[in-house]
Short mmCIF file of C-alpha atoms in Angstrom, two decimals:
data_model
loop_
_atom_site.label_atom_id
_atom_site.label_comp_id
_atom_site.label_asym_id
_atom_site.label_seq_id
_atom_site.Cartn_x
_atom_site.Cartn_y
_atom_site.Cartn_z
CA MET E 1 -210.99 -52.52 58.91
CA ILE E 2 -209.89 -52.77 62.56
CA THR E 3 -211.00 -49.80 64.65
CA ILE E 4 -208.90 -48.23 67.40
CA PRO E 5 -210.84 -49.79 70.35
CA TYR E 6 -210.46 -53.29 68.89
CA LEU E 7 -206.79 -52.65 68.10
CA THR E 8 -206.23 -51.50 71.68
CA ALA E 9 -207.94 -54.62 73.01
CA LEU E 10 -205.83 -56.86 70.78
CA THR E 11 -202.57 -55.24 71.85
CA THR E 12 -203.62 -55.48 75.50
CA TYR E 13 -204.36 -59.20 75.27
CA PHE E 14 -201.16 -59.76 73.29
CA SER E 15 -199.09 -57.98 75.96
CA TYR E 16 -200.81 -59.96 78.71
CA GLY E 17 -200.18 -63.22 76.83
CA LEU E 18 -196.54 -62.29 76.36
CA LEU E 19 -196.09 -61.63 80.09
CA PHE E 20 -197.85 -64.91 80.87
CA ALA E 21 -195.61 -66.88 78.51
CA PHE E 22 -192.38 -65.36 79.80
CA GLY E 23 -193.58 -65.87 83.38
CA GLN E 24 -194.19 -69.56 82.77
CA PHE E 25 -190.79 -69.83 81.07
CA ARG E 26 -189.04 -68.28 84.07
CA ASP E 27 -190.97 -70.46 86.52
CA PHE E 28 -189.83 -73.53 84.63
CA PHE E 29 -186.18 -72.65 85.14
CA ARG E 30 -186.92 -71.61 88.71
CA LYS E 31 -188.18 -75.12 89.48
CA ILE E 32 -185.00 -76.60 88.03
CA PHE E 33 -182.89 -74.21 90.12
CA ASP E 34 -184.87 -75.02 93.27
CA TRP E 35 -184.45 -78.73 92.59
CA TRP E 36 -180.67 -78.32 92.64
CA HIS E 37 -180.81 -76.15 95.77
CA ALA E 38 -183.53 -77.87 97.77
CA SER E 39 -184.66 -76.11 100.95
CA ASN E 40 -184.50 -77.93 104.29
CA LEU E 41 -187.48 -76.00 105.72
CA GLU E 42 -190.36 -78.28 106.66
CA GLY E 43 -193.91 -77.61 107.77
CA TYR E 44 -194.33 -74.35 105.83
CA ALA E 45 -197.22 -74.17 103.41
CA PRO E 46 -197.21 -71.63 100.56
CA ILE E 47 -199.34 -68.55 101.18
CA CYS E 48 -200.68 -68.53 97.62
CA LEU E 49 -201.31 -71.46 95.32
CA GLY E 50 -201.37 -72.01 91.59
CA LEU E 51 -202.29 -69.17 89.28
CA GLU E 52 -202.84 -66.76 92.18
CA ASP E 53 -199.20 -67.06 93.18
CA PHE E 54 -198.09 -66.86 89.55
CA TYR E 55 -200.17 -63.74 88.89
CA THR E 56 -198.82 -61.98 91.99
CA ARG E 57 -195.17 -62.75 91.27
CA ARG E 58 -194.97 -62.51 87.50
CA LEU E 59 -197.69 -60.03 86.52
CA TYR E 60 -198.99 -57.84 89.33
CA LEU E 61 -195.64 -57.01 90.97
CA ARG E 62 -194.28 -55.75 87.65
CA ILE E 63 -197.04 -53.16 87.29
CA GLN E 64 -198.24 -52.58 90.85
CA ASP E 65 -197.05 -48.97 90.68
CA CYS E 66 -200.05 -48.39 88.39
CA PHE E 67 -202.44 -49.24 91.23
CA GLY E 68 -203.11 -47.55 94.55
CA ARG E 69 -201.03 -44.48 93.80
CA PRO E 70 -200.85 -42.10 96.77
CA ILE E 71 -202.00 -38.56 96.07
CA ALA E 72 -201.27 -35.32 97.89
CA SER E 73 -204.28 -33.24 96.89
CA ALA E 74 -208.03 -33.43 96.42
CA PRO E 75 -208.96 -35.99 93.71
CA ASP E 76 -210.11 -33.33 91.27
CA GLY E 77 -209.72 -33.26 87.49
CA TRP E 78 -206.02 -32.51 88.09
CA PHE E 79 -204.29 -33.81 91.20
CA ASP E 80 -200.82 -34.32 92.72
CA VAL E 81 -199.41 -37.85 92.62
CA VAL E 82 -196.61 -38.85 94.99
CA GLU E 83 -193.77 -40.52 93.09
CA ARG E 84 -192.40 -43.84 94.35
CA TYR E 85 -189.35 -46.01 93.67
CA SER E 86 -188.32 -49.62 94.26
CA ASN E 87 -185.01 -51.33 94.94
CA ASP E 88 -186.33 -54.90 94.72
CA ASN E 89 -187.99 -55.12 91.30
CA ASN E 90 -191.29 -53.62 92.45
CA LYS E 91 -191.85 -56.02 95.36
CA THR E 92 -191.97 -53.02 97.67
CA LEU E 93 -192.47 -49.36 96.83
CA LYS E 94 -191.09 -46.41 98.78
CA ARG E 95 -192.42 -42.89 98.62
CA THR E 96 -190.34 -39.87 97.70
CA ASP E 97 -190.78 -36.14 98.26
CA LYS E 98 -191.40 -35.60 94.54
CA ILE E 99 -194.89 -34.81 93.32
CA SER E 100 -196.21 -34.95 89.77
CA ARG E 101 -199.20 -32.97 88.54
CA CYS E 102 -201.41 -35.43 86.66
CA LEU E 103 -204.68 -35.44 84.74
CA ASN E 104 -207.30 -37.63 86.43
CA LEU E 105 -208.66 -40.11 83.87
CA GLY E 106 -209.65 -42.91 86.24
CA SER E 107 -212.22 -41.64 88.71
CA TYR E 108 -215.95 -41.67 89.45
CA ASN E 109 -215.71 -37.95 90.19
CA TYR E 110 -217.86 -37.09 87.18
CA LEU E 111 -219.21 -33.81 88.56
CA GLY E 112 -216.05 -32.64 90.32
CA PHE E 113 -217.54 -32.63 93.83
CA THR E 114 -214.42 -34.08 95.47
CA ALA E 115 -212.58 -30.77 95.21
CA ALA E 116 -213.36 -27.58 97.09
CA ASP E 117 -216.33 -25.77 95.60
CA GLU E 118 -217.64 -22.44 96.82
CA TYR E 119 -221.26 -23.55 96.45
CA CYS E 120 -221.25 -27.27 97.33
CA THR E 121 -218.53 -27.55 99.98
CA PRO E 122 -220.21 -25.38 102.67
CA ARG E 123 -223.48 -27.23 102.16
CA VAL E 124 -221.78 -30.61 102.40
CA ILE E 125 -220.10 -29.61 105.66
CA ASP E 126 -223.43 -28.37 107.04
CA SER E 127 -225.14 -31.64 106.08
CA LEU E 128 -222.38 -33.69 107.72
CA CYS E 129 -222.74 -31.70 110.94
CA ARG E 130 -226.50 -32.20 111.00
CA PHE E 131 -226.87 -35.76 109.67
CA SER E 132 -223.40 -37.38 110.00
CA ALA E 133 -221.72 -39.33 107.20
CA SER E 134 -224.04 -42.34 107.48
CA THR E 135 -227.33 -43.37 109.06
CA CYS E 136 -225.79 -46.77 110.01
CA SER E 137 -229.07 -48.45 109.13
CA THR E 138 -231.19 -49.45 106.17
CA ARG E 139 -233.91 -46.99 105.27
CA VAL E 140 -236.73 -49.32 106.24
CA GLU E 141 -235.26 -49.76 109.74
CA GLY E 142 -234.69 -46.10 110.56
CA GLY E 143 -232.19 -44.93 107.99
CA THR E 144 -234.48 -42.42 106.27
CA THR E 145 -233.81 -38.74 106.93
CA THR E 146 -235.49 -35.55 105.79
CA LEU E 147 -232.78 -35.25 103.14
CA HIS E 148 -233.88 -38.54 101.57
CA LYS E 149 -237.48 -37.33 101.37
CA GLU E 150 -236.47 -33.94 99.93
CA LEU E 151 -234.30 -35.64 97.31
CA GLU E 152 -237.06 -38.06 96.30
CA GLU E 153 -239.56 -35.22 95.94
CA CYS E 154 -237.04 -33.29 93.84
CA VAL E 155 -236.39 -36.30 91.57
CA ALA E 156 -240.11 -37.03 91.18
CA ASN E 157 -240.84 -33.42 90.21
CA PHE E 158 -237.93 -33.39 87.78
CA VAL E 159 -239.04 -36.50 85.88
CA GLY E 160 -242.74 -35.65 86.16
CA LYS E 161 -243.76 -38.67 88.25
CA PRO E 162 -245.91 -38.83 91.41
CA ALA E 163 -243.12 -40.38 93.47
CA ALA E 164 -239.50 -41.59 93.37
CA VAL E 165 -237.26 -43.79 95.50
CA VAL E 166 -233.56 -43.20 96.18
CA PHE E 167 -231.03 -45.99 96.78
CA GLY E 168 -227.59 -45.71 98.29
CA MET E 169 -225.77 -47.13 95.26
CA GLY E 170 -226.42 -48.04 91.65
CA TYR E 171 -225.63 -51.74 92.05
CA VAL E 172 -228.26 -52.14 94.76
CA THR E 173 -230.76 -50.18 92.68
CA ASN E 174 -230.72 -52.68 89.83
CA SER E 175 -230.45 -55.81 91.97
CA ALA E 176 -233.28 -54.67 94.27
CA ILE E 177 -235.71 -53.03 91.83
CA LEU E 178 -235.95 -55.82 89.24
CA PRO E 179 -237.27 -58.46 91.71
CA VAL E 180 -239.94 -55.94 92.79
CA ILE E 181 -241.33 -55.06 89.37
CA ILE E 182 -241.31 -58.58 87.90
CA GLY E 183 -241.47 -62.11 89.23
CA LYS E 184 -242.43 -65.68 88.38
CA GLY E 185 -244.41 -65.86 85.18
CA GLY E 186 -242.65 -62.80 83.77
CA LEU E 187 -240.01 -62.52 81.08
CA ILE E 188 -236.84 -60.44 81.19
CA ILE E 189 -235.04 -59.89 77.87
CA SER E 190 -231.60 -58.55 78.70
CA ASP E 191 -228.84 -57.09 76.55
CA SER E 192 -225.93 -59.53 76.43
CA LEU E 193 -223.51 -56.91 77.82
CA ASN E 194 -225.65 -55.57 80.65
CA HIS E 195 -223.93 -54.79 83.96
CA ASN E 196 -223.60 -57.52 86.59
CA SER E 197 -226.03 -55.68 88.88
CA ILE E 198 -228.73 -56.18 86.24
CA VAL E 199 -227.79 -59.84 85.85
CA ASN E 200 -228.09 -60.45 89.61
CA GLY E 201 -231.37 -58.53 89.81
CA ALA E 202 -232.83 -60.57 86.95
CA ARG E 203 -231.76 -63.84 88.55
CA GLY E 204 -233.23 -62.83 91.90
CA SER E 205 -236.59 -61.94 90.38
CA GLY E 206 -237.57 -65.51 89.56
CA ALA E 207 -238.60 -64.46 86.07
CA THR E 208 -237.54 -66.27 82.92
CA ILE E 209 -234.46 -64.65 81.37
CA ARG E 210 -233.59 -64.43 77.70
CA VAL E 211 -230.67 -62.54 76.12
CA PHE E 212 -230.45 -60.63 72.86
CA GLN E 213 -227.34 -59.62 70.95
CA HIS E 214 -225.70 -56.48 72.28
CA ASN E 215 -227.39 -53.32 71.04
CA THR E 216 -229.07 -55.14 68.14
CA PRO E 217 -232.75 -54.14 67.82
CA SER E 218 -233.39 -56.64 65.00
CA HIS E 219 -232.34 -59.56 67.19
CA LEU E 220 -234.37 -58.16 70.08
CA GLU E 221 -237.46 -58.18 67.89
CA LYS E 222 -236.75 -61.77 66.86
CA VAL E 223 -236.42 -62.89 70.49
CA LEU E 224 -239.57 -60.99 71.49
CA ARG E 225 -241.60 -62.50 68.67
CA GLU E 226 -240.44 -66.04 69.49
CA GLN E 227 -241.04 -65.72 73.21
CA ILE E 228 -244.52 -64.23 72.78
CA ALA E 229 -245.43 -67.04 70.38
CA ASP E 230 -244.09 -69.79 72.70
CA GLY E 231 -245.33 -68.32 75.99
CA GLN E 232 -244.23 -69.58 79.40
CA PRO E 233 -242.20 -72.79 79.65
CA ARG E 234 -244.22 -76.03 79.90
CA THR E 235 -247.64 -74.32 80.23
CA HIS E 236 -247.25 -72.02 77.20
CA ARG E 237 -249.47 -69.47 78.90
CA PRO E 238 -249.04 -65.79 77.99
CA TRP E 239 -246.35 -63.94 79.92
CA LYS E 240 -247.62 -61.90 82.86
CA LYS E 241 -245.16 -59.14 82.03
CA ILE E 242 -242.28 -58.66 79.59
CA ILE E 243 -239.43 -56.25 80.39
CA VAL E 244 -236.55 -55.42 78.06
CA VAL E 245 -233.52 -54.33 80.09
CA VAL E 246 -230.85 -52.10 78.54
CA GLU E 247 -228.30 -49.48 79.57
CA GLY E 248 -228.25 -45.90 78.29
CA ILE E 249 -224.47 -45.94 78.03
CA TYR E 250 -222.78 -49.31 78.43
CA SER E 251 -220.17 -48.60 81.07
CA MET E 252 -217.65 -51.22 79.96
CA GLU E 253 -217.87 -50.49 76.22
CA GLY E 254 -218.78 -46.80 76.21
CA GLU E 255 -221.45 -47.40 73.57
CA LEU E 256 -224.76 -45.56 73.34
CA CYS E 257 -227.91 -47.64 73.45
CA LYS E 258 -230.06 -47.60 70.30
CA LEU E 259 -232.96 -46.52 72.48
CA PRO E 260 -235.40 -45.09 69.87
CA GLU E 261 -235.38 -48.35 67.90
CA ILE E 262 -235.68 -50.49 71.03
CA VAL E 263 -238.57 -48.42 72.43
CA ALA E 264 -240.38 -48.63 69.09
CA ILE E 265 -240.06 -52.44 69.11
CA CYS E 266 -241.26 -52.67 72.71
CA LYS E 267 -244.30 -50.53 71.94
CA LYS E 268 -245.05 -52.75 68.96
CA TYR E 269 -245.07 -55.89 71.15
CA LYS E 270 -246.46 -54.16 74.29
CA ALA E 271 -243.35 -54.75 76.40
CA TYR E 272 -241.78 -52.55 79.06
CA VAL E 273 -238.35 -50.96 78.76
CA TYR E 274 -236.12 -50.80 81.82
CA LEU E 275 -233.34 -48.29 81.15
CA ASP E 276 -230.31 -48.14 83.44
CA GLU E 277 -228.73 -44.70 83.13
CA GLY E 278 -225.95 -45.27 85.65
CA SER E 279 -226.99 -42.58 88.10
CA GLN E 280 -230.68 -42.58 87.20
CA LEU E 281 -233.31 -45.21 86.46
CA TRP E 282 -236.05 -44.38 84.02
CA GLY E 283 -239.05 -46.46 83.08
CA CYS E 284 -240.56 -46.03 79.69
CA GLY E 285 -242.71 -48.19 77.47
CA LYS E 286 -246.30 -49.05 76.71
CA ASN E 287 -248.54 -47.26 79.25
CA TRP E 288 -245.60 -47.08 81.71
CA LYS E 289 -246.78 -43.85 83.36
CA ARG E 290 -250.31 -45.14 83.86
CA ARG E 291 -249.31 -48.56 85.20
CA MET E 292 -246.59 -47.30 87.54
#
């Protein structure tokens, strides 16, 4: 039985394929028309080439009104969208004075802080006046403020750890932390659908990387057992450290990680679990608190 997410994906790919086929069909007749009405202009190179030009003309321009929509209010849960129109088949869009009230379903504003809030807004304004919008420097070179230290102490107390470190963005967190906690001689076993930030962090660590089937604890156990038995490549020495990397909620699929089963397997084989929770990073596994 086909579920709704898979049905949606199939219809999306079918629609995209249909647009692609009709676009190629129209381009074929366009070439014939241009052959009969050859241009005398010389010395002008096309701005875009190949599929890039095709995508812009035949696909993106038809639906560009879906992207970059101007708004006339704070990007809250509900916001005002400025309506636009086109007289040249969506090549250019012109704004109108009409405004539509729309539900915001495509934003990172999870906690609603982009809109005016009687508690948060005054404190944000006060922080901007005292610290500015950016430190214009990395933290190691002078970009650390008292706010960073207060936040790290708060996070450490909340999770019950002696210390915590705060990064400016989630992508950098994964790509910078993994090379620190594991290196050459270590093994990273990554979920096949992990975020690209995890992939880049794993590659930059120098550790050996193996992949297990998405959210499948049984396959994870099989990979763990095989890798522990084989050891490091060529030398077959035991691994210095083994880390299993998963996400709490897979951002592209919206699926929950089978964390209890994965943690149980990692404890069985004495491996670490690196859990990416989007806005938080948690370490759990065999003796994780003691070793960290």
